CSV table of C-alpha atoms in Angstrom, one decimal:
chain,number,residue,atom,x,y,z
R,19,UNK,CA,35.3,-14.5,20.4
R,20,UNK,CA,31.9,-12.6,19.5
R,21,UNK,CA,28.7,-13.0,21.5
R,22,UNK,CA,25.8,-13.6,19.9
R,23,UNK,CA,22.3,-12.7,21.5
R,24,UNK,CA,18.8,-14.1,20.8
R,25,UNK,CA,15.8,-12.2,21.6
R,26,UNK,CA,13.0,-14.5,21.9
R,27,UNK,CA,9.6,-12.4,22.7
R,28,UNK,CA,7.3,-15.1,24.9
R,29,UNK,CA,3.7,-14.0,24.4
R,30,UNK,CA,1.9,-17.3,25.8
R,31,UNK,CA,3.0,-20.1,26.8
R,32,UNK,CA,1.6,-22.7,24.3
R,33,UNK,CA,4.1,-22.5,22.1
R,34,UNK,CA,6.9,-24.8,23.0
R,35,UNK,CA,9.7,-22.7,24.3
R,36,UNK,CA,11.2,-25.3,26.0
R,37,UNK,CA,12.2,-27.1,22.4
R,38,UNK,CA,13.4,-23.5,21.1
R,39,UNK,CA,16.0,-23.6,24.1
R,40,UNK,CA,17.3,-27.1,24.3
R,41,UNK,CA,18.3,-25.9,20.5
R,42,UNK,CA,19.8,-23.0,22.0
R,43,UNK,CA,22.0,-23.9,24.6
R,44,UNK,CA,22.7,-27.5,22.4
R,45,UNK,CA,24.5,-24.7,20.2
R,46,UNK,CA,28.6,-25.9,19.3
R,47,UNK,CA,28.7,-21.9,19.9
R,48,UNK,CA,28.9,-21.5,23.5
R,49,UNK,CA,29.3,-17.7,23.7
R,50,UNK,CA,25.3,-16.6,23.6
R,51,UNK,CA,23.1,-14.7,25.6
R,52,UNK,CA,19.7,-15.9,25.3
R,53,UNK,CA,16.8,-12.9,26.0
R,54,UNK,CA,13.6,-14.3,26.9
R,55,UNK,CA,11.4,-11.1,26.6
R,56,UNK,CA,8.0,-12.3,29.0
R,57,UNK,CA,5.1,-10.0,27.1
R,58,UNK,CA,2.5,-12.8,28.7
R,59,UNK,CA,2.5,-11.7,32.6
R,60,UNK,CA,2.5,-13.5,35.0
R,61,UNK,CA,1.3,-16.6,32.5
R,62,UNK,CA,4.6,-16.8,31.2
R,63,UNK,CA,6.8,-15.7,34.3
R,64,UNK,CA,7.2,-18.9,35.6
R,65,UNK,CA,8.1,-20.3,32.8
R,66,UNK,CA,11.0,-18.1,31.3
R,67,UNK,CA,12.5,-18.3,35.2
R,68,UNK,CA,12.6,-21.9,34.8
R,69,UNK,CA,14.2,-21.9,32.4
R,70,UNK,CA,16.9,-19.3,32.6
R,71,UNK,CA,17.9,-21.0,36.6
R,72,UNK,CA,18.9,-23.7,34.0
R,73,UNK,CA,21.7,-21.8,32.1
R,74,UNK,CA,23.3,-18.7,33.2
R,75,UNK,CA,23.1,-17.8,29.6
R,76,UNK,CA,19.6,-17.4,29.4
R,77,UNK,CA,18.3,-13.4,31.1
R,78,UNK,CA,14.2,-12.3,31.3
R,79,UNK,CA,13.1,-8.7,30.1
R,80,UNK,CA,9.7,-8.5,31.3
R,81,UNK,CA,7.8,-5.8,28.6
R,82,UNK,CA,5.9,-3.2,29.2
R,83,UNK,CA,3.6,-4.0,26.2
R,84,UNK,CA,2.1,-7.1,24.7
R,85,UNK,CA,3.3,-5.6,21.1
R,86,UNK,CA,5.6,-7.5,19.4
R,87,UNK,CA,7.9,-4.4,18.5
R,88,UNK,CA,7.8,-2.8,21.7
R,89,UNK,CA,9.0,-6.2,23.2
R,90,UNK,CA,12.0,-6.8,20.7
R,91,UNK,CA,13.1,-3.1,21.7
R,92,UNK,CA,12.9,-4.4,25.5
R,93,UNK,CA,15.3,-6.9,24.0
R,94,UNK,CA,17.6,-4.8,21.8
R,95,UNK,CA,17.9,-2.8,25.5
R,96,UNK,CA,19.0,-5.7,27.3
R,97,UNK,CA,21.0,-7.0,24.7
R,98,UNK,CA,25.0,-6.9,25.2
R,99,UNK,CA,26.0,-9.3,22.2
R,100,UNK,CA,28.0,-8.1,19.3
R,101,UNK,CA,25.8,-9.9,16.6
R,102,UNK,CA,21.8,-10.0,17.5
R,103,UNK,CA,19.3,-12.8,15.9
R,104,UNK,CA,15.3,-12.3,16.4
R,105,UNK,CA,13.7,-15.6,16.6
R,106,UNK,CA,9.6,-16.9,17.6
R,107,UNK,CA,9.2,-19.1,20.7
R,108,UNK,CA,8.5,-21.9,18.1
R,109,UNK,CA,12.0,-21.7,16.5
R,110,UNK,CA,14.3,-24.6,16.1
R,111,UNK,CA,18.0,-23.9,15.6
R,112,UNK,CA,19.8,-25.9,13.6
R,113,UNK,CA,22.7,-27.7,16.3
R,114,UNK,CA,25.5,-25.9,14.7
R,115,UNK,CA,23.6,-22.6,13.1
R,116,UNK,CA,25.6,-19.7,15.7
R,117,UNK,CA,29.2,-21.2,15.1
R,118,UNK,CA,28.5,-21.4,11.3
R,119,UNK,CA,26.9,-18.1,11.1
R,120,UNK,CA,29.9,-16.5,13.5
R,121,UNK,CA,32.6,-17.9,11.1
R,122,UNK,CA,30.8,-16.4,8.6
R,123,UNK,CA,31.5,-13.0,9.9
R,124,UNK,CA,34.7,-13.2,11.5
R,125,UNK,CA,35.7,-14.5,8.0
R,126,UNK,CA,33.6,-11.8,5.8
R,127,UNK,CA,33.5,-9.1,7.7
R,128,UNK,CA,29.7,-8.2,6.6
R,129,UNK,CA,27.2,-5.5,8.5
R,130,UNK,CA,24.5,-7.6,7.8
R,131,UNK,CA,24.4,-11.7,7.4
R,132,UNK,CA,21.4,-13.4,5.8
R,133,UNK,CA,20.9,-17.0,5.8
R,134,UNK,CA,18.3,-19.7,5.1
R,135,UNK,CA,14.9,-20.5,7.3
R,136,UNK,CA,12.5,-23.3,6.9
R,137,UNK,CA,8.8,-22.9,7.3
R,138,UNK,CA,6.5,-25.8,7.9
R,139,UNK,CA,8.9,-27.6,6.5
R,140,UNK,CA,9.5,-25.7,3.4
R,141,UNK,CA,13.0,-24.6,3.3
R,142,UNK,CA,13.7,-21.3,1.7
R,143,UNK,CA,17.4,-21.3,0.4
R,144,UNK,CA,18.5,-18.4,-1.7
R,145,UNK,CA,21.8,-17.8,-3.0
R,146,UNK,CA,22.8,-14.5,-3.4
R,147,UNK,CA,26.1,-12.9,-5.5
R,148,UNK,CA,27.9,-11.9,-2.7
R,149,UNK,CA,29.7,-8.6,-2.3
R,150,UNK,CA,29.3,-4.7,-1.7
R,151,UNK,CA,25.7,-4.6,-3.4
R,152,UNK,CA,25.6,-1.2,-3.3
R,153,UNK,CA,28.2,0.3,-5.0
R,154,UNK,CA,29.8,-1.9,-7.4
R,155,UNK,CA,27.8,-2.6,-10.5
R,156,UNK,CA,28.0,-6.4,-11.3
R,157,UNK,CA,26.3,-6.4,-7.8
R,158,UNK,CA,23.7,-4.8,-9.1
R,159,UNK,CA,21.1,-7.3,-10.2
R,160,UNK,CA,21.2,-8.6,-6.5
R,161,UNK,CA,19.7,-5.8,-4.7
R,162,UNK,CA,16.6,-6.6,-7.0
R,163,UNK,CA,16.3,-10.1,-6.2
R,164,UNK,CA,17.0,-9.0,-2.2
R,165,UNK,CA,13.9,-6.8,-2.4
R,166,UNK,CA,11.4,-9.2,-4.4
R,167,UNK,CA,12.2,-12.4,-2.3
R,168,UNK,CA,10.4,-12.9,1.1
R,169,UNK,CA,13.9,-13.3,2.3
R,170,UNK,CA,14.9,-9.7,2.2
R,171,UNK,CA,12.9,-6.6,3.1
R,172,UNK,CA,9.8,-8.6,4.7
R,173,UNK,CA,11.5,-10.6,7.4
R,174,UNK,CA,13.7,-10.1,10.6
R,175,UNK,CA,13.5,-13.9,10.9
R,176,UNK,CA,16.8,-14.9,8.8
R,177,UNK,CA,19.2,-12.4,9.6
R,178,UNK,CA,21.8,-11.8,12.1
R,179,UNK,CA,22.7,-7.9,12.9
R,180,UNK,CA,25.6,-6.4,14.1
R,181,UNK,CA,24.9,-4.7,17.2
R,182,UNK,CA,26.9,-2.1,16.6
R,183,UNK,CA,25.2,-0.4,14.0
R,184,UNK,CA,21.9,-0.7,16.0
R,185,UNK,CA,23.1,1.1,18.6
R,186,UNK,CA,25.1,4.1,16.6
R,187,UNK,CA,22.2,4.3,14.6
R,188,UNK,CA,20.3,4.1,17.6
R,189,UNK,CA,17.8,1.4,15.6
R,190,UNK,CA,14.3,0.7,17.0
R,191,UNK,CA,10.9,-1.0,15.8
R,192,UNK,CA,8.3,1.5,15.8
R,193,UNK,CA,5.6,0.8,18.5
R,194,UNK,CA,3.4,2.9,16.2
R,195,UNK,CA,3.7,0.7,13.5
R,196,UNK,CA,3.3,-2.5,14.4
R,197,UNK,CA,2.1,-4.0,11.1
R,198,UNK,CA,5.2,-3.4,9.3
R,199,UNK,CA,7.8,-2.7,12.3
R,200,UNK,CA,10.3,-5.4,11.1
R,201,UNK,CA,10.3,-3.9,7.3
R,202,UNK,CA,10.8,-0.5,8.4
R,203,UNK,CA,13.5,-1.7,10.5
R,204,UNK,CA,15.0,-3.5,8.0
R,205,UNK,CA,14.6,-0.5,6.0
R,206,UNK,CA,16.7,1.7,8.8
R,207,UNK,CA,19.6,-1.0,8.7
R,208,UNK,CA,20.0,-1.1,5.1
R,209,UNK,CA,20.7,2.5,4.7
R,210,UNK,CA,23.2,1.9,7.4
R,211,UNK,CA,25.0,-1.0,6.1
R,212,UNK,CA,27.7,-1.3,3.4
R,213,UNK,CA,28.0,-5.2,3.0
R,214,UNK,CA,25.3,-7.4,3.1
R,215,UNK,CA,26.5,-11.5,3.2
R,216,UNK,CA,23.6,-14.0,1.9
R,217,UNK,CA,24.0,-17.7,2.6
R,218,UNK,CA,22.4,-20.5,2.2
R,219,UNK,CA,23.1,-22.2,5.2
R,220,UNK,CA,19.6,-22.6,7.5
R,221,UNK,CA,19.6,-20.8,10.9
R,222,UNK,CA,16.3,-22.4,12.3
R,223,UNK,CA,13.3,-23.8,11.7
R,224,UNK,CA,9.7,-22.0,12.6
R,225,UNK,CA,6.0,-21.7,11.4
R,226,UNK,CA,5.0,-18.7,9.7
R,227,UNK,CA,3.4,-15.9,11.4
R,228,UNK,CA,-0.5,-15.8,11.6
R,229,UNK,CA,-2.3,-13.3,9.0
R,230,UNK,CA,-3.3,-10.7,11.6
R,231,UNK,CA,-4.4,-7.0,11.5
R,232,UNK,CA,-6.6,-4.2,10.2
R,233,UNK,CA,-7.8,-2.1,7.5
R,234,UNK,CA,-5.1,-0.1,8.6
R,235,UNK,CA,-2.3,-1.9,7.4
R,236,UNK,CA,-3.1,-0.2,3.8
R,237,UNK,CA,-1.9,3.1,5.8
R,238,UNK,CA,1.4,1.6,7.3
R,239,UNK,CA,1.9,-0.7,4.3
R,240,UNK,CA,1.9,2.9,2.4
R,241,UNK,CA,4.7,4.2,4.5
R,242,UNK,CA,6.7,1.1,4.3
R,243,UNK,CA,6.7,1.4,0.8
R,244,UNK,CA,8.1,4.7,0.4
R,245,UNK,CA,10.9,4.1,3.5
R,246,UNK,CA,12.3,1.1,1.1
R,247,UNK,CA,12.1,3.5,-1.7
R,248,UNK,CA,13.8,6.0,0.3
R,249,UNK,CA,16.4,3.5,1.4
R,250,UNK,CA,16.9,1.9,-2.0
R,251,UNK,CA,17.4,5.2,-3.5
R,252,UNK,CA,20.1,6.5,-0.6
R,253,UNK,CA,22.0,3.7,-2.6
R,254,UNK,CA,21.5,4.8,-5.6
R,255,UNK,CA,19.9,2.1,-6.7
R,256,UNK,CA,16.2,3.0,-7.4
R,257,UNK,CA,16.6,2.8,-11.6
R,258,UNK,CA,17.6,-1.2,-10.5
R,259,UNK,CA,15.1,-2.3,-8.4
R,260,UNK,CA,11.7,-0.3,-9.4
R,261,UNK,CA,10.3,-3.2,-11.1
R,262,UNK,CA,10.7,-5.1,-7.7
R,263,UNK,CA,9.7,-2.0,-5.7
R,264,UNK,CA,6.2,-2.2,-7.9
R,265,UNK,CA,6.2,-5.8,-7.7
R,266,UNK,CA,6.7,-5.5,-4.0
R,267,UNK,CA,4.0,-2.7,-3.7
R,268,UNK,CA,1.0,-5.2,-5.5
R,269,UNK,CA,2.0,-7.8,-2.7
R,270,UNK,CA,1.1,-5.5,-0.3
R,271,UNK,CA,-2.2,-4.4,-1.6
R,272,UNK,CA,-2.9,-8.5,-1.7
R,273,UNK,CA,-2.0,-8.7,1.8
R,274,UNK,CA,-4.4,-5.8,2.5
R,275,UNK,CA,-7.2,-7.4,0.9
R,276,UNK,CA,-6.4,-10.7,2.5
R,277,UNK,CA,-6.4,-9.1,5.9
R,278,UNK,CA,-9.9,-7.5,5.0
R,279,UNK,CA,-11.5,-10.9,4.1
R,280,UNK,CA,-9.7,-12.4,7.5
R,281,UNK,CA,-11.8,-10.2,9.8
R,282,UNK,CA,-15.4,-10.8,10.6
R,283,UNK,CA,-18.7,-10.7,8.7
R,284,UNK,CA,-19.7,-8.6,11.5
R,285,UNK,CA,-18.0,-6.0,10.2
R,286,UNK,CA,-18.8,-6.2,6.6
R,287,UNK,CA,-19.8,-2.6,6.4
R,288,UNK,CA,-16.6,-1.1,7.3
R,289,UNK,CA,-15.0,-4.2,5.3
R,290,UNK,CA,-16.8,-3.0,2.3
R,291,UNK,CA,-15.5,0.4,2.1
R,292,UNK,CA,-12.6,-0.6,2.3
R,293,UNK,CA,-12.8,-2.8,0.1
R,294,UNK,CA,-14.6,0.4,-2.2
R,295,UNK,CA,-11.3,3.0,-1.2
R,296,UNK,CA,-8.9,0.7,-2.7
R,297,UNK,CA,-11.0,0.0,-6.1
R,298,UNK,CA,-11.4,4.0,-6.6
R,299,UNK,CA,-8.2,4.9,-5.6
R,300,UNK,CA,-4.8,4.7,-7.5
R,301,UNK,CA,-3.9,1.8,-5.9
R,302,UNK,CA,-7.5,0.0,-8.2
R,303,UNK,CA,-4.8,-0.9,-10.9
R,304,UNK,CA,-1.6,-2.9,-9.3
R,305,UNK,CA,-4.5,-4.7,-7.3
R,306,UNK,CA,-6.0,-5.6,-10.1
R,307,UNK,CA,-2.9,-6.7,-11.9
R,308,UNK,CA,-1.8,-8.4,-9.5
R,309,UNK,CA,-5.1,-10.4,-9.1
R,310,UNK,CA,-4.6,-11.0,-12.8
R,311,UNK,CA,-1.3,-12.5,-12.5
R,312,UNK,CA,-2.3,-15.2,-9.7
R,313,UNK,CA,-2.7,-18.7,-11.1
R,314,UNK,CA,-5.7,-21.1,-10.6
R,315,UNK,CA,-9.5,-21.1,-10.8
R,316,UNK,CA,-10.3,-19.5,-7.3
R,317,UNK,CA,-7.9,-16.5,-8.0
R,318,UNK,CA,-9.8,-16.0,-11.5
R,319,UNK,CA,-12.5,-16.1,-9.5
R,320,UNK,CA,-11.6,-13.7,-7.3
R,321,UNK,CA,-10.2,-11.0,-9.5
R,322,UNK,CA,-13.7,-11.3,-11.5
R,323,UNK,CA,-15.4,-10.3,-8.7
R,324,UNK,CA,-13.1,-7.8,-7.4
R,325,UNK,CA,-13.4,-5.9,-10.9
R,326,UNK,CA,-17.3,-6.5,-10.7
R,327,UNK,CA,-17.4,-4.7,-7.2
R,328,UNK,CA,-19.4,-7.8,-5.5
R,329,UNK,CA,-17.4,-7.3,-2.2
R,330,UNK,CA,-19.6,-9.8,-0.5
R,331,UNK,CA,-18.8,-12.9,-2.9
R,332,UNK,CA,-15.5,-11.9,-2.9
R,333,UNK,CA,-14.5,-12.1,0.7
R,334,UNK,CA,-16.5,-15.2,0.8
R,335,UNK,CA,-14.5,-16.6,-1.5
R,336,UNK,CA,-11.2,-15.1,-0.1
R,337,UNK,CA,-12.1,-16.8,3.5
R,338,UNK,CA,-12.7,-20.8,1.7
């Protein structure tokens, strides 16, 4: 029987771990290892010890690094499972979620198994064609819909790994990338994998991550752009899924300019030219029709401004 590891990175401990584990070791899959990664200190020490005196299952990692990447490659380190899930301190399995994702596998076979998550109580189901994606072609109007759902190339949250390509592909998250660490991971395993399984049966429940970062996610939001390029075309599969790719691309600029309106007014000069590097650049265009393409009055709003250059309306408006 396979072993599953869960790497949980504990940053604080507000969050209620304590809920995430009861779901854990309430599994009907018994064969888990259950990595607490402490990134708090000594805040969270105590904690994660209590717990894991309570099931023999459950090991500490104690990071070197508050960053979330470097603390999931503490727990990739530590990890001795064949399959690996990622999940946030918040998660809530589903009771039966490893033995349904396990039987999955041992009946599939697949290097990579996708499932369902639920957000803030939005579940996100989506039902893939099943089958070697990359090389047969009645696959091949899935790899597009992989790329241009939030389920695919943006999240680790939904997917279980096998740990054996990790570790012959030697697979980290890049410490020096922390805004887009999990896509360019995912971006590593892909090119690695042959057969990807999506299923619609939910693996846990969690809230979404917080809108953090900097102007300089436009720079690593660059790079991850061209790595899934890279990794769609080692498929040959790039004639397929431009359209997404694009698509995929304006998302990113939106995210940029989202993360530029969540940081303070105290910075408004530095948010400006940003603001003023993206609207003479090349990337002016896809921002603009993507801005186009959003629905409702604030986002009309918003695009009219951001063609008129008034960078301080804009953000204001962006922040509401």
């Amino acid at each position: 029987m396979s072993t599953l590891s869960v790497i949980i990175p504990v940053h604080n401990t507000e969050k209620p771990l304590g809920s995430c584990i009861d779901s854990l070791v309430n599994q009907t899959y018994a064969k888990l290892q259950i990595i607490l990664v402490n990134c708090g200190g000594e805040s969270c020490t105590a904690l994660c010890d209590s717990l894991a005196a309570k099931d023999s299952r459950i090991c500490v990692v104690n990071a070197d690094s508050s960053c979330d990447a470097a603390a999931k490659n503490a727990g990739l380190d530590a990890a001795t499972g064949d399959y690996i899930v990622f999940a946030q301190a918040d998660s809530i399995f589903d009771s039966a979620a490893a033995e349904k994702c396990m039987a999955e596998i041992a009946a599939h076979s697949p290097d990579l198994l996708v499932c369902a998550i639920e957000t803030e109580g939005e579940e996100h189901r989506k039902i893939f064609i099943d089958g070697n994606m990359y090389t047969r072609y009645e696959y091949t109007e899935t790899i597009a819909r992989y790329i241009s759902t939030g389920l695919g190339f943006d999240t680790i949250a939904n997917k279980v790994f096998s740990a054996q390509i990790i570790n012959s592909r030697s697979l980290r998250f890049d410490v020096t990338k922390p805004l887009v660490a999990d896509q360019l991971f995912n971006c590593r395993y892909f090119t690695a994998s042959g057969h990807i399984r999506c299923v619609s049966l939910l693996l846990y429940s969690t809230k979404p991550s917080a809108l953090n970062g900097t102007t300089e996610y436009l720079a690593q939001a660059k790079e991850y752009s061209q790595k899934l390029i890279d990794a769609v075309q080692s498929k040959g599969l790039y004639s397929i899924a431009s359209r997404e790719i694009g698509e995929n691309y304006q998302k990113l600029l939106y995210r940029h300019l989202m993360l530029i309106a969540a940081q303070s007014d105290d910075d408004n000069a530095q948010r400006f030219a940003a603001l003023e590097a993206v609207s003479s650049s090349a990337d002016n265009v896809p921002l603009s029709m993507y801005l186009d393409s959003l629905p409702g009055v604030k986002n009309k709003a918003a695009s009219h401004l951001y063609k008129l250059r008034q960078w301080k309306m804009l953000l204001a408006l962006l922040k509401e």
